[in-house]
XYZ file of C-alpha atoms in Angstrom:
773
model
C -15.095 -20.894 17.150
C -12.432 -18.964 18.995
C -11.605 -19.607 22.634
C -9.716 -16.906 24.539
C -7.701 -17.993 27.584
C -6.191 -15.360 29.869
C -2.734 -16.488 31.053
C -2.383 -14.686 34.382
C 1.260 -14.343 35.447
C 2.766 -15.119 32.020
C 5.955 -13.045 31.870
C 8.317 -15.279 29.882
C 7.849 -15.043 26.079
C 9.859 -18.218 25.513
C 7.620 -20.208 27.867
C 4.564 -18.603 26.295
C 5.665 -19.842 22.875
C 6.148 -23.346 24.287
C 2.585 -23.286 25.670
C 1.227 -22.005 22.338
C 3.059 -24.642 20.282
C 1.935 -27.466 22.604
C -1.660 -26.190 22.615
C -1.758 -26.146 18.825
C -1.074 -29.895 18.817
C -4.087 -30.666 21.036
C -6.860 -32.597 19.294
C -9.651 -30.227 18.294
C -7.382 -27.168 17.948
C -7.124 -25.821 14.404
C -4.831 -22.891 15.197
C -3.248 -21.259 18.249
C -1.994 -17.689 18.558
C -0.438 -15.988 21.567
C -0.852 -12.301 22.371
C 2.001 -12.104 24.860
C 1.493 -8.458 25.797
C -2.188 -9.051 26.552
C -1.406 -12.443 28.143
C -4.045 -14.108 25.974
C -3.976 -17.442 24.200
C -6.383 -17.445 21.238
C -7.457 -20.882 20.046
C -9.536 -21.757 16.988
C -11.310 -24.876 18.292
C -14.049 -27.293 17.335
C -17.072 -26.262 19.399
C -17.905 -29.704 20.739
C -14.337 -30.189 22.053
C -13.994 -26.736 23.679
C -14.091 -27.974 27.294
C -11.663 -30.814 26.590
C -9.262 -28.410 24.887
C -9.427 -26.001 27.822
C -8.547 -28.756 30.296
C -5.640 -29.856 28.085
C -4.291 -26.308 27.953
C -4.459 -26.059 31.747
C -2.414 -29.261 32.056
C 0.127 -28.070 29.446
C 0.514 -24.743 31.270
C 0.967 -26.461 34.633
C 3.778 -28.591 33.172
C 5.605 -25.685 31.494
C 4.877 -22.719 33.780
C 3.286 -23.812 37.091
C 2.965 -20.203 38.296
C 0.756 -19.180 35.368
C -2.993 -19.394 35.994
C -5.049 -19.962 32.827
C -8.639 -18.749 33.028
C -11.154 -19.228 30.283
C -12.704 -16.035 29.043
C -15.838 -15.766 26.933
C -15.774 -18.060 23.928
C -16.159 -15.773 20.920
C -17.142 -17.368 17.638
C -16.994 -15.386 14.402
C -20.763 -15.086 14.475
C -20.715 -14.186 18.176
C -18.281 -11.289 17.987
C -18.877 -7.644 17.221
C -16.641 -4.703 16.447
C -17.085 -1.698 18.721
C -15.709 1.694 17.702
C -14.957 4.174 20.478
C -14.312 7.878 19.893
C -11.323 8.958 22.001
C -11.838 12.724 21.863
C -8.713 14.677 22.773
C -6.258 11.755 22.542
C -3.042 13.209 21.113
C -0.365 11.241 22.975
C 0.618 8.021 21.164
C 2.308 6.587 24.243
C -0.804 7.081 26.397
C -2.941 5.725 23.575
C -0.881 2.543 23.464
C -1.271 2.141 27.242
C -5.058 2.467 26.910
C -5.165 0.002 24.010
C -3.026 -2.538 25.839
C -5.106 -2.283 29.039
C -8.398 -2.623 27.130
C -7.129 -5.699 25.302
C -6.464 -7.391 28.636
C -10.087 -7.105 29.793
C -12.211 -10.225 29.909
C -14.763 -9.473 27.177
C -12.272 -8.175 24.609
C -10.601 -10.297 21.960
C -8.477 -7.630 20.265
C -8.093 -3.848 20.434
C -6.578 -1.598 17.758
C -5.857 2.113 18.158
C -6.266 4.556 15.284
C -4.647 7.658 16.770
C -5.165 9.735 13.623
C -8.929 9.167 13.675
C -9.181 9.259 17.502
C -10.711 5.793 17.452
C -10.282 2.593 19.427
C -11.604 -0.428 17.498
C -12.432 -3.329 19.797
C -13.461 -6.875 18.869
C -15.588 -8.109 21.768
C -18.202 -10.687 22.674
C -21.589 -9.959 21.109
C -23.922 -7.977 23.333
C -21.117 -6.715 25.558
C -20.983 -3.112 24.293
C -22.251 -1.542 27.550
C -19.788 -3.490 29.715
C -16.857 -2.820 27.377
C -17.715 0.899 27.207
C -17.619 1.029 31.006
C -14.200 -0.674 31.029
C -12.794 1.621 28.314
C -14.003 4.730 30.159
C -12.513 3.510 33.438
C -9.137 2.662 31.888
C -9.003 5.928 29.942
C -9.875 7.978 33.017
C -6.956 6.434 34.906
C -4.444 6.993 32.106
C -5.696 10.132 30.319
C -8.471 11.817 32.345
C -8.911 14.622 29.790
C -9.884 12.203 27.019
C -13.631 11.799 26.454
C -14.803 8.301 25.476
C -17.987 7.628 23.532
C -19.280 4.612 21.606
C -19.783 5.308 17.903
C -22.284 3.536 15.716
C -20.839 1.021 13.274
C -19.333 2.858 10.333
C -19.651 6.240 12.098
C -17.752 9.103 10.568
C -14.643 10.584 12.086
C -15.722 13.580 14.123
C -14.177 16.760 12.734
C -12.250 19.251 14.840
C -14.516 21.189 17.169
C -14.427 24.711 18.549
C -13.464 23.262 21.952
C -10.325 21.742 20.458
C -9.455 25.047 18.803
C -10.035 26.749 22.139
C -7.755 24.304 23.962
C -5.030 24.976 21.408
C -5.295 28.751 21.903
C -5.267 28.402 25.706
C -2.112 26.249 25.597
C -0.422 28.725 23.282
C -1.396 31.623 25.596
C 0.030 29.794 28.645
C 3.325 29.217 26.869
C 3.471 32.868 25.747
C 2.737 34.202 29.254
C 5.289 31.858 30.785
C 7.903 32.911 28.208
C 7.326 36.584 29.061
C 7.714 35.890 32.799
C 10.872 33.883 32.024
C 12.382 36.838 30.146
C 11.597 39.086 33.129
C 13.273 36.526 35.379
C 16.427 36.638 33.265
C 16.681 40.398 33.929
C 16.404 39.738 37.692
C 18.477 36.572 37.628
C 20.953 37.707 40.274
C 18.402 39.140 42.716
C 16.631 37.489 45.680
C 13.409 37.489 43.631
C 14.671 35.335 40.778
C 13.501 32.036 42.278
C 9.932 33.261 42.670
C 9.804 34.754 39.188
C 11.078 31.537 37.596
C 8.681 29.464 39.716
C 5.795 31.640 38.501
C 6.822 30.995 34.894
C 7.312 27.305 35.666
C 3.916 26.695 37.280
C 2.089 28.797 34.668
C 3.211 26.536 31.868
C 3.713 23.232 33.690
C 1.056 22.808 36.377
C -0.844 20.187 34.312
C 2.346 18.157 33.810
C 3.003 18.189 37.571
C -0.550 17.071 38.378
C -0.407 14.222 35.854
C 2.950 13.070 37.200
C 1.597 12.932 40.773
C -1.505 11.019 39.664
C 0.580 8.468 37.745
C 2.940 7.978 40.686
C -0.043 7.289 42.948
C -1.244 4.715 40.398
C 2.239 3.082 40.306
C 2.798 4.113 36.669
C 5.731 6.504 36.991
C 7.588 5.862 33.731
C 5.976 8.389 31.434
C 7.081 11.740 30.030
C 5.197 13.771 32.674
C 7.166 12.026 35.431
C 10.447 12.500 33.573
C 9.851 16.204 32.961
C 8.751 16.788 36.553
C 11.809 15.109 38.089
C 14.207 16.742 35.611
C 12.859 20.278 36.008
C 12.322 20.197 39.777
C 15.795 18.686 40.079
C 17.210 21.627 38.127
C 15.521 24.022 40.564
C 16.892 21.966 43.479
C 20.500 22.404 42.349
C 19.997 26.111 41.600
C 19.629 25.958 37.801
C 16.379 27.935 37.787
C 16.455 29.211 34.178
C 17.233 25.794 32.759
C 14.555 24.055 34.809
C 11.990 26.629 33.711
C 13.022 26.628 30.039
C 12.967 22.827 29.830
C 9.286 22.879 30.842
C 8.469 25.724 28.408
C 10.155 23.958 25.504
C 8.579 20.640 26.458
C 5.092 22.198 26.377
C 5.941 23.925 23.109
C 6.963 20.560 21.669
C 3.724 19.008 22.902
C 1.797 21.843 21.238
C 3.532 21.277 17.903
C 2.993 17.540 18.240
C -0.705 18.166 18.824
C -0.736 20.506 15.823
C 0.831 17.836 13.603
C -1.684 15.215 14.717
C -4.585 17.626 14.189
C -3.292 18.504 10.739
C -3.235 14.831 9.800
C -6.718 14.424 11.224
C -7.929 17.284 9.066
C -6.830 15.309 6.022
C -9.023 12.437 7.237
C -11.934 14.807 7.826
C -11.478 16.215 4.317
C -11.599 12.697 2.918
C -14.703 11.934 4.948
C -16.408 14.896 3.269
C -16.606 12.999 -0.018
C -19.531 11.032 1.433
C -22.683 13.226 1.311
C -24.928 13.619 4.336
C -28.222 13.887 2.399
C -29.955 12.299 -0.562
C -32.996 13.418 -2.576
C -35.166 10.358 -3.200
C -38.333 10.063 -5.305
C -41.179 8.581 -3.255
C -44.923 8.724 -3.911
C -44.425 11.213 -6.723
C -42.446 13.619 -4.541
C -38.746 14.321 -4.063
C -37.838 14.015 -0.379
C -34.599 14.936 1.360
C -33.441 12.108 3.657
C -30.267 10.541 5.007
C -28.420 8.273 2.496
C -28.613 5.462 5.099
C -32.414 5.450 4.682
C -32.356 4.928 0.884
C -33.083 1.364 -0.203
C -31.583 -0.518 -3.118
C -33.745 -0.029 -6.236
C -35.034 3.422 -5.254
C -34.519 6.468 -7.490
C -32.519 9.475 -6.311
C -32.226 12.893 -7.949
C -28.859 14.668 -8.116
C -28.670 18.306 -9.215
C -25.645 20.091 -10.712
C -22.930 20.782 -8.129
C -24.152 18.080 -5.723
C -22.239 14.990 -4.628
C -23.705 11.657 -5.663
C -24.739 10.011 -2.372
C -24.947 6.341 -3.442
C -23.751 3.957 -6.144
C -26.175 3.416 -8.991
C -27.012 3.616 -12.693
C -28.272 6.773 -14.422
C -31.795 6.229 -15.741
C -32.377 9.747 -17.126
C -30.371 12.874 -17.843
C -26.967 13.756 -19.284
C -24.079 15.279 -17.361
C -20.365 15.277 -16.660
C -19.017 13.601 -13.514
C -15.986 14.644 -11.477
C -14.455 11.419 -10.115
C -11.305 13.030 -8.657
C -12.292 12.256 -5.048
C -12.177 8.513 -5.768
C -9.743 8.131 -8.657
C -7.501 11.209 -8.523
C -8.470 11.759 -12.178
C -8.802 15.501 -12.871
C -10.629 15.239 -16.214
C -14.448 14.963 -15.817
C -16.208 12.058 -17.526
C -19.330 12.238 -19.702
C -22.314 10.324 -18.311
C -25.795 9.544 -19.623
C -28.571 6.957 -19.231
C -27.044 3.536 -18.550
C -23.789 4.906 -17.105
C -22.713 3.466 -13.757
C -21.887 6.178 -11.199
C -20.437 6.063 -7.699
C -21.119 7.807 -4.421
C -18.660 10.578 -3.586
C -18.315 11.780 -7.185
C -19.643 15.237 -8.084
C -22.381 15.901 -10.653
C -21.141 18.911 -12.602
C -23.641 19.948 -15.269
C -27.109 18.378 -15.630
C -29.907 17.022 -13.432
C -29.780 13.221 -13.351
C -31.912 10.473 -11.885
C -30.105 7.410 -10.546
C -31.402 3.964 -9.672
C -29.585 2.910 -6.497
C -27.698 -0.394 -6.823
C -25.996 -0.513 -3.398
C -27.139 0.469 0.053
C -25.170 3.082 1.972
C -22.855 0.752 3.889
C -21.986 -1.244 0.759
C -21.111 1.644 -1.547
C -17.641 2.025 -3.006
C -16.984 5.234 -1.075
C -18.036 3.612 2.236
C -15.612 0.755 1.688
C -12.848 3.182 0.730
C -13.374 5.318 3.815
C -13.478 2.269 6.076
C -10.248 1.020 4.545
C -8.447 4.365 4.890
C -9.619 4.861 8.482
C -8.452 1.391 9.482
C -5.143 1.664 7.640
C -3.208 2.731 10.740
C -4.196 -0.480 12.538
C -2.062 -2.529 10.108
C 1.272 -1.575 11.603
C 4.570 -1.856 9.786
C 7.583 -3.642 11.265
C 9.208 -0.325 12.118
C 6.052 0.839 13.956
C 5.933 -2.370 15.996
C 9.660 -2.019 16.742
C 9.220 1.551 18.000
C 6.292 0.525 20.226
C 8.381 -2.243 21.832
C 11.488 -0.064 21.991
C 9.703 2.827 23.747
C 8.259 0.427 26.329
C 11.753 -0.524 27.553
C 13.814 2.490 26.565
C 12.431 4.979 29.109
C 12.655 2.748 32.224
C 16.202 1.721 31.270
C 17.341 5.336 30.871
C 15.687 6.304 34.178
C 17.499 3.496 35.974
C 20.729 4.531 34.241
C 20.205 8.158 35.326
C 19.700 7.106 38.950
C 22.902 5.054 38.840
C 24.733 7.942 37.170
C 23.840 10.183 40.105
C 24.177 7.704 42.977
C 27.365 5.769 42.147
C 29.718 8.802 41.776
C 28.274 10.362 44.934
C 28.946 7.130 46.864
C 32.492 7.022 45.526
C 33.481 10.697 45.494
C 30.949 12.396 47.730
C 28.176 14.817 46.880
C 28.576 17.101 43.889
C 25.591 18.746 42.229
C 27.181 18.128 38.807
C 26.420 14.412 39.172
C 22.749 15.170 39.710
C 22.841 17.670 36.823
C 24.186 14.960 34.487
C 21.500 12.544 35.637
C 18.791 15.146 35.031
C 20.067 15.598 31.486
C 19.630 11.875 30.903
C 16.038 12.082 32.135
C 15.239 14.875 29.683
C 16.815 12.949 26.796
C 14.963 9.741 27.652
C 11.519 10.783 26.323
C 10.838 8.709 23.169
C 8.302 11.232 21.761
C 10.194 11.863 18.521
C 9.978 8.203 17.567
C 6.562 7.338 18.958
C 4.759 10.125 17.091
C 6.852 10.666 13.940
C 6.905 7.070 12.684
C 3.116 6.532 12.550
C 2.690 10.112 11.264
C 5.069 9.310 8.396
C 3.115 6.229 7.371
C -0.188 8.011 7.657
C 1.157 10.890 5.565
C 2.172 8.430 2.857
C -1.234 6.745 2.943
C -2.992 10.125 2.737
C -0.772 11.330 -0.107
C -1.449 8.143 -2.063
C -5.224 8.335 -1.543
C -5.224 11.879 -2.947
C -3.797 10.384 -6.150
C -6.365 7.601 -6.410
C -4.149 4.943 -4.788
C -5.477 3.222 -1.675
C -2.853 1.583 0.569
C -3.967 -0.629 3.450
C -1.516 0.356 6.168
C 2.149 0.862 6.938
C 2.978 -2.800 6.410
C 1.950 -2.494 2.732
C 4.032 0.675 2.323
C 7.089 -1.226 3.568
C 6.428 -4.123 1.185
C 5.965 -1.819 -1.805
C 9.108 0.104 -0.861
C 11.148 -3.125 -0.801
C 9.706 -4.391 -4.109
C 12.200 -5.663 -6.701
C 9.780 -7.707 -8.850
C 6.342 -6.807 -10.223
C 4.178 -9.594 -11.626
C 1.334 -8.527 -13.927
C -1.767 -10.428 -14.858
C -2.405 -9.894 -18.593
C -6.126 -9.740 -19.298
C -7.793 -6.737 -17.686
C -4.509 -5.448 -16.280
C -2.130 -4.852 -19.182
C -4.927 -5.257 -21.740
C -8.459 -3.858 -21.772
C -10.111 -7.213 -21.087
C -12.660 -6.874 -23.920
C -12.223 -8.429 -27.355
C -12.457 -6.573 -30.640
C -11.511 -7.130 -34.269
C -7.888 -6.090 -34.698
C -7.171 -7.520 -38.152
C -8.895 -8.706 -41.343
C -7.287 -11.033 -43.913
C -9.773 -11.463 -46.850
C -9.146 -13.579 -49.969
C -10.709 -12.440 -53.315
C -13.247 -10.155 -51.575
C -13.431 -6.989 -49.509
C -12.977 -6.801 -45.738
C -16.647 -5.715 -45.409
C -17.843 -8.802 -47.306
C -15.685 -11.068 -45.122
C -17.060 -9.446 -41.963
C -20.642 -9.883 -43.231
C -20.059 -13.611 -43.734
C -18.602 -13.946 -40.243
C -21.498 -12.022 -38.643
C -24.046 -14.239 -40.436
C -22.378 -17.311 -38.915
C -21.679 -15.926 -35.423
C -24.995 -14.126 -34.780
C -26.428 -16.795 -32.492
C -23.387 -17.303 -30.230
C -22.573 -15.724 -26.859
C -18.885 -16.589 -27.092
C -16.622 -13.517 -26.511
C -15.126 -13.956 -29.979
C -18.570 -14.051 -31.592
C -19.684 -10.980 -29.669
C -16.570 -9.113 -30.860
C -17.417 -10.021 -34.465
C -20.985 -8.751 -34.049
C -19.743 -5.462 -32.530
C -17.323 -5.050 -35.408
C -20.058 -5.710 -38.004
C -22.466 -3.256 -36.397
C -25.422 -4.134 -38.671
C -28.142 -6.778 -38.959
C -26.816 -9.990 -40.540
C -28.806 -12.192 -42.903
C -31.003 -14.839 -41.263
C -29.443 -18.271 -41.284
C -29.769 -21.775 -39.870
C -26.892 -22.092 -37.418
C -25.271 -25.193 -35.923
C -22.754 -24.988 -33.056
C -19.738 -27.274 -33.530
C -18.245 -27.714 -30.035
C -14.576 -26.809 -29.802
C -14.327 -25.921 -33.463
C -16.755 -23.130 -34.418
C -20.137 -22.810 -36.199
C -21.841 -23.752 -39.464
C -24.463 -21.408 -40.982
C -26.746 -22.164 -43.932
C -28.530 -19.301 -45.637
C -30.074 -19.097 -49.117
C -27.831 -21.371 -51.224
C -24.630 -20.908 -49.214
C -22.920 -22.757 -46.398
C -20.584 -20.747 -44.185
C -18.004 -22.181 -41.820
C -16.474 -19.940 -39.124
C -14.035 -21.313 -36.540
C -10.537 -22.589 -35.911
C -8.068 -24.501 -38.098
C -9.465 -27.822 -36.921
C -12.839 -26.902 -38.461
C -11.139 -26.015 -41.736
C -9.198 -29.316 -41.780
C -12.300 -31.416 -40.994
C -14.146 -29.920 -43.943
C -11.260 -30.193 -46.429
C -10.760 -26.465 -46.853
C -7.591 -25.892 -48.901
C -5.073 -23.035 -49.121
C -5.474 -21.818 -45.533
C -2.417 -19.608 -44.866
C -0.430 -19.514 -41.624
C -1.043 -16.206 -39.830
C 0.977 -15.104 -36.809
C -1.315 -13.351 -34.371
C -1.421 -12.133 -30.765
C -5.150 -12.810 -30.648
C -7.658 -15.426 -31.731
C -8.071 -16.154 -35.458
C -11.539 -16.898 -36.855
C -11.136 -18.716 -40.196
C -14.050 -18.381 -42.639
C -15.011 -20.507 -45.640
C -17.996 -20.215 -48.015
C -19.242 -23.236 -49.988
C -15.991 -25.136 -49.385
C -13.707 -22.306 -50.486
C -11.464 -20.408 -48.052
C -12.673 -16.784 -47.758
C -10.218 -15.304 -45.236
C -9.713 -14.775 -41.508
C -10.507 -12.252 -38.785
C -8.155 -11.517 -35.891
C -9.975 -10.963 -32.593
C -7.814 -9.818 -29.708
C -7.601 -7.837 -26.515
C -5.892 -4.450 -27.012
C -3.114 -3.194 -24.769
C -4.047 -0.432 -22.348
C -2.725 2.955 -23.498
C -0.154 3.314 -20.712
C 0.803 -0.337 -20.199
C 4.082 0.159 -22.052
C 4.780 3.286 -19.975
C 4.247 1.278 -16.775
C 6.624 -1.545 -17.751
C 9.260 0.872 -19.071
C 9.047 3.027 -15.920
C 9.513 0.001 -13.672
C 12.483 -1.253 -15.685
C 14.147 2.168 -15.455
C 13.908 1.863 -11.663
C 15.616 -1.516 -11.694
C 12.430 -3.494 -11.034
C 11.989 -6.800 -12.834
C 8.627 -7.353 -14.571
C 6.921 -10.715 -15.161
C 3.595 -11.505 -16.896
C 1.208 -14.344 -16.007
C -1.758 -15.324 -18.181
C -4.153 -18.137 -18.906
C -4.030 -17.194 -22.589
C -2.246 -19.052 -25.421
C 1.554 -19.044 -25.555
C 1.552 -17.344 -28.956
C -0.607 -14.490 -27.699
C 1.420 -14.101 -24.494
C 4.701 -14.046 -26.424
C 3.545 -11.236 -28.729
C 2.092 -9.102 -25.881
C 5.245 -9.578 -23.785
C 7.387 -8.630 -26.783
C 5.419 -5.423 -27.387
C 5.830 -4.415 -23.733
C 9.440 -5.481 -23.295
C 8.693 -8.148 -20.663
C 11.361 -10.841 -20.828
C 9.783 -13.400 -18.480
C 6.228 -14.619 -18.978
C 4.162 -17.706 -18.211
C 1.128 -18.664 -20.325
C -1.767 -21.154 -20.327
C -2.011 -21.014 -16.527
C -5.058 -22.064 -14.558
C -5.707 -20.158 -11.269
C -3.732 -22.687 -9.216
C -0.954 -22.470 -11.793
C -0.714 -18.722 -11.232
C -0.333 -19.292 -7.486
C 2.438 -21.847 -8.094
C 4.162 -19.497 -10.522
C 4.200 -16.582 -8.083
C 5.447 -18.848 -5.281
C 8.404 -19.770 -7.487
C 9.058 -16.121 -8.284
C 8.951 -15.243 -4.571
C 11.437 -18.007 -3.739
C 13.884 -16.696 -6.376
C 13.502 -13.004 -5.528
C 15.801 -11.146 -3.145
C 13.205 -8.464 -2.375
C 9.437 -8.277 -2.182
C 7.196 -9.483 -5.023
C 4.150 -7.406 -5.969
C 1.317 -8.892 -8.010
C -0.956 -6.604 -10.035
C -4.337 -7.995 -11.131
C -7.889 -6.912 -11.818
C -9.060 -7.943 -8.332
C -11.988 -10.067 -9.548
C -10.603 -13.477 -10.488
C -7.083 -13.018 -9.147
C -7.884 -13.018 -5.417
C -5.739 -16.123 -4.585
C -2.672 -14.639 -6.307
C -3.255 -11.157 -4.837
C -3.276 -12.698 -1.373
C -0.269 -14.951 -1.972
C 2.086 -12.203 -3.180
C 4.051 -10.112 -0.684
C 1.785 -7.250 -1.734
C -1.286 -7.560 -3.953
C -2.323 -4.531 -6.015
C -5.763 -4.476 -7.636
C -6.484 -2.463 -10.775
C -9.620 -0.433 -11.396
C -10.897 -0.502 -7.814
C -13.755 1.932 -8.457
C -16.894 -0.145 -8.263
C -15.049 -3.397 -7.532
C -15.767 -4.809 -4.068
C -13.524 -7.775 -4.816
C -10.566 -5.483 -5.508
C -10.945 -3.521 -2.291
C -11.378 -6.674 -0.188
C -8.642 -8.887 -1.658
C -5.752 -6.519 -2.310
C -3.240 -4.760 -0.077
C -3.387 -1.709 -2.330
C -5.893 -0.543 -4.927
C -5.342 1.596 -8.035
C -8.723 3.256 -8.461
C -8.322 3.732 -12.229
C -7.365 1.327 -15.020
C -3.895 2.862 -15.407
C -1.122 0.382 -14.561
C 1.396 3.262 -14.601
C -0.077 4.462 -11.275
C 1.822 1.590 -9.707
C 4.988 3.642 -10.262
C 3.478 6.466 -8.184
C 2.577 3.954 -5.459
C 6.163 2.665 -5.354
C 7.615 6.206 -5.315
C 5.325 7.253 -2.453
C 6.159 4.078 -0.508
C 9.900 4.474 -0.971
C 9.787 8.131 0.039
C 7.688 7.304 3.120
C 10.001 4.498 4.216
C 13.022 6.747 3.685
C 11.437 9.386 5.944
C 10.729 6.743 8.607
C 14.354 5.540 8.514
C 15.600 9.144 8.631
C 13.519 9.846 11.729
C 14.577 6.668 13.511
C 18.288 7.057 12.746
C 18.350 10.800 13.434
C 16.420 10.522 16.703
C 18.412 7.600 18.091
C 21.757 9.054 16.976
C 21.160 12.459 18.571
C 19.785 10.946 21.780
C 22.670 8.465 22.005
C 25.234 11.208 21.419
C 23.763 13.520 24.058
C 23.394 10.652 26.542
C 27.086 9.787 26.130
C 28.081 13.434 26.532
C 25.835 13.727 29.598
C 27.473 10.686 31.209
C 30.879 12.374 30.892
C 29.538 15.757 32.035
C 30.185 17.455 28.688
C 26.570 18.157 27.572
C 24.418 20.917 29.000
C 20.716 20.904 29.820
C 20.151 22.880 26.607
C 21.628 20.020 24.588
C 19.352 17.619 26.450
C 16.339 19.813 25.624
C 17.322 19.769 21.949
C 17.720 15.973 22.060
C 14.131 15.748 23.328
C 11.997 18.652 22.120
C 14.167 19.735 19.197
C 14.528 16.242 17.787
C 10.798 15.640 18.234
C 9.893 18.795 16.294
C 12.351 18.045 13.491
C 11.108 14.440 13.217
C 7.450 15.498 13.167
C 8.040 18.153 10.498
C 9.995 15.629 8.469
C 7.118 13.145 8.834
C 4.670 15.664 7.379
C 6.698 15.630 4.124
C 5.365 12.152 3.396
C 2.056 13.627 2.208
C 3.725 15.830 -0.430
C 4.465 14.867 -4.038
C 7.116 12.110 -4.220
């Protein structure tokens, strides 16, 4: 179980790490993690030793940091925790969202809190049965920080709420205020040198900025001054104070215009989520008591029969039991060509039935369907933050207060030394305008989300910004063979008869193999396609089979079986597959090659990666001979064969240790889970219908095309490049203007560009991440 201890007064990260390390050594503690920002020590403890562990931690804390007061919060076991999803309607400010998240995470009943700004959701892991209390806390915290945000508790798995008319109305009102203020400002410029200019500019100022002023006052009263509302208020009122009326007014107009564009960018990204959510139908037509009834998909049970008409979305996963049609799977796989489907075909919720009426037997309930898992994964992607996102969050927390303190010193020190001059205050006000970190705080997560959205539209699911960074830094791709580079199903790929036809040889093999369930035997039966002669069959473990029919004895198996029975003149055959040697009445009759065919675009995938300077490696549990031939066909120079699952893990650990960049493993997601999890980034193939793939991997290619990995790498590299561009550009411009402001060279207009202009450029650049790479 997990014990959460609140460390009141813990301000030193170094001391916190000492407490964590010492606590992890306490008997009964399996693991210890410190959430320094939330001042919480999370311990995985043995239940019967919980009280002893708590007392030990108190003693450790007293020895290391006597001023810190540990207090035991609710003990939350895995079975005693629940995830609560809160809708944060109207939350557009990432900085305010982070403040809300951080404050919620510090409350007593909460273990962790993650903010999904794009989906307007706060996901909270809390003690079971505490939803009402946590909702009250979240509402209270949100009201203090962002009073205009409406908080509501969503049901588990609830859909993202699409944009409402109210939100459209708010957007139009804000735009109208900015337009009216701009008109008044223009009038003020005509009367700039008259006694009325101050009042005209104040009218323009209060029209566009009254909400900013109110929020700044409220935050000051709550002892939280260091936010953008405070900065804009001080900077603009300061400009009025020193007589720069037009600049003070225009700074507020441009700031509100920047906020409007920021809100627009966030809403545009949210629309892409809402569009994705639309792939999950809201109704299902189920057959009950001889009638077809329209109900919610959540109410359909596994095993029931649903009816889907042409043009309708399939609501649930299942198998067609009657009807023929074509299915559009583009919403899940990105594949534009419809697929033929008939009785026995497996179909998935979210796909569109194009042509005929079909009846489907439901195989998964609503919450377990492929589309539900995909949507849950995409919605939660923004909670898995990349290193650059975490850096920006930490940077913004310290950057603004430091610049404010620097601005105060920039104004006060010269005045003390040289006496009052309004230019000193003007320079300080410029620094305040520059200090808003909006460009970074909003553009970096928008870039990652754009990349994730662009990938999902192409049938590639990426679980968060951290995976995008790992894929972007990839220099080695390790492929599993069976099911990844090959089809994963055996078939006859060669016949080598002696003194008879290929059909006669195949008939002999089918007669011998008809009673076996071995993959090789099944491939022989599929290749024969008819009904073999009845025979008395004996399984010979590890060697093959013996079949007796009429007056003949047939042997079918490996070379060992031939040697044991004295079969002469068996030729050596080089093969990438498995050879089935056949003899009739002691005389060698020939051999069949049974192998797994390469996927059509496997060679394209390996060649494309090599052209981009990425090393490719193949791992397989198959024979060395088979692995060597497959690797040769694909142009893979390094391969490892005859590996058991633990051998694959060891092999990829060695590859990781030798690689300068990140190592990506690509597998089928079913039996490769340990390797997928051990690699820097695990990519599962053929995710449609595979729960194991979606759960185990960091990214999922929804089709069986390994070449889609190239698209995933291109999207990731483009997204990371955009993130770096935004960070470098924003910091460089702000640093340059700050330096110029210190020496009195910059103007307020330059400061406005360094804030609003840079923010708009960074946001527009971030939106490019969703476009084709």
